Amino acid sequence: MARYADEPLAQFLLQSRATAMPPRRTIARLGTLFRQWRQRSRDRHAAAQLTERELQDMGLTHADLYRELYSWRRR
């Protein structure tokens, strides 16, 4: 008889715990991910402010911009 109601889950958790990143690396990684997220947010905001002329200069249309700005929400 199994010691736990969900023995495979218990084994997974024990193995995951043993191979987890050290706390400093985890915190550093979270900080990096947060900075990247903020930068991308600023980039999306700046792109949304582009004029029709600026878009034409880059060879883009409003449809291209819309697709790029809102594609991240579908992931």
CSV table of C-alpha atoms in Angstrom, one decimal:
chain,number,residue,atom,x,y,z
A,1,MET,CA,0.0,0.0,0.0
A,2,ALA,CA,1.3,3.5,-0.9
A,3,ARG,CA,2.3,5.8,1.9
A,4,TYR,CA,0.8,8.8,0.2
A,5,ALA,CA,-2.6,9.0,-1.6
A,6,ASP,CA,-0.7,10.2,-4.7
A,7,GLU,CA,2.7,8.5,-4.6
A,8,PRO,CA,3.8,9.7,-8.1
A,9,LEU,CA,3.1,13.3,-7.2
A,10,ALA,CA,5.0,13.0,-4.0
A,11,GLN,CA,8.0,11.5,-5.8
A,12,PHE,CA,7.9,14.3,-8.4
A,13,LEU,CA,7.8,16.9,-5.7
A,14,LEU,CA,10.7,15.4,-3.8
A,15,GLN,CA,12.8,15.2,-7.0
A,16,SER,CA,11.9,18.7,-8.1
A,17,ARG,CA,12.9,20.0,-4.7
A,18,ALA,CA,16.3,18.3,-4.9
A,19,THR,CA,17.1,19.8,-8.3
A,20,ALA,CA,15.6,23.2,-7.7
A,21,MET,CA,17.8,26.3,-8.3
A,22,PRO,CA,19.3,27.9,-5.3
A,23,PRO,CA,17.2,30.8,-3.9
A,24,ARG,CA,19.7,33.5,-5.1
A,25,ARG,CA,19.6,32.2,-8.7
A,26,THR,CA,15.8,31.9,-8.5
A,27,ILE,CA,15.5,35.5,-7.3
A,28,ALA,CA,18.0,36.8,-9.8
A,29,ARG,CA,16.1,35.0,-12.6
A,30,LEU,CA,12.8,36.5,-11.5
A,31,GLY,CA,14.4,39.9,-11.5
A,32,THR,CA,15.7,39.4,-15.0
A,33,LEU,CA,12.3,38.2,-16.2
A,34,PHE,CA,10.6,41.2,-14.6
A,35,ARG,CA,13.0,43.7,-16.3
A,36,GLN,CA,12.5,42.0,-19.6
A,37,TRP,CA,8.7,42.2,-19.2
A,38,ARG,CA,8.8,45.9,-18.3
A,39,GLN,CA,11.1,46.7,-21.3
A,40,ARG,CA,8.7,44.8,-23.7
A,41,SER,CA,5.8,46.7,-22.1
A,42,ARG,CA,7.5,50.0,-22.8
A,43,ASP,CA,8.4,48.9,-26.3
A,44,ARG,CA,4.8,48.0,-27.0
A,45,HIS,CA,3.6,51.3,-25.7
A,46,ALA,CA,6.1,53.3,-27.8
A,47,ALA,CA,5.1,51.3,-30.9
A,48,ALA,CA,1.5,52.1,-30.3
A,49,GLN,CA,2.4,55.8,-30.4
A,50,LEU,CA,3.9,55.6,-33.9
A,51,THR,CA,2.3,57.8,-36.6
A,52,GLU,CA,1.1,56.6,-40.0
A,53,ARG,CA,4.2,58.3,-41.6
A,54,GLU,CA,6.6,56.5,-39.2
A,55,LEU,CA,5.0,53.2,-39.9
A,56,GLN,CA,5.3,53.8,-43.7
A,57,ASP,CA,9.0,54.7,-43.2
A,58,MET,CA,9.5,51.3,-41.6
A,59,GLY,CA,7.4,49.5,-44.3
A,60,LEU,CA,4.7,48.6,-41.8
A,61,THR,CA,0.9,49.0,-41.8
A,62,HIS,CA,-1.5,49.5,-38.9
A,63,ALA,CA,-2.5,45.8,-39.3
A,64,ASP,CA,1.2,44.7,-38.9
A,65,LEU,CA,1.5,46.9,-35.8
A,66,TYR,CA,-1.8,45.6,-34.3
A,67,ARG,CA,-0.8,42.0,-35.0
A,68,GLU,CA,2.5,42.5,-33.2
A,69,LEU,CA,1.1,44.5,-30.3
A,70,TYR,CA,-1.6,42.0,-29.5
A,71,SER,CA,0.0,38.7,-30.4
A,72,TRP,CA,1.5,38.4,-27.0
A,73,ARG,CA,-1.9,38.1,-25.4
A,74,ARG,CA,-2.7,35.0,-27.4
A,75,ARG,CA,0.3,33.1,-26.1
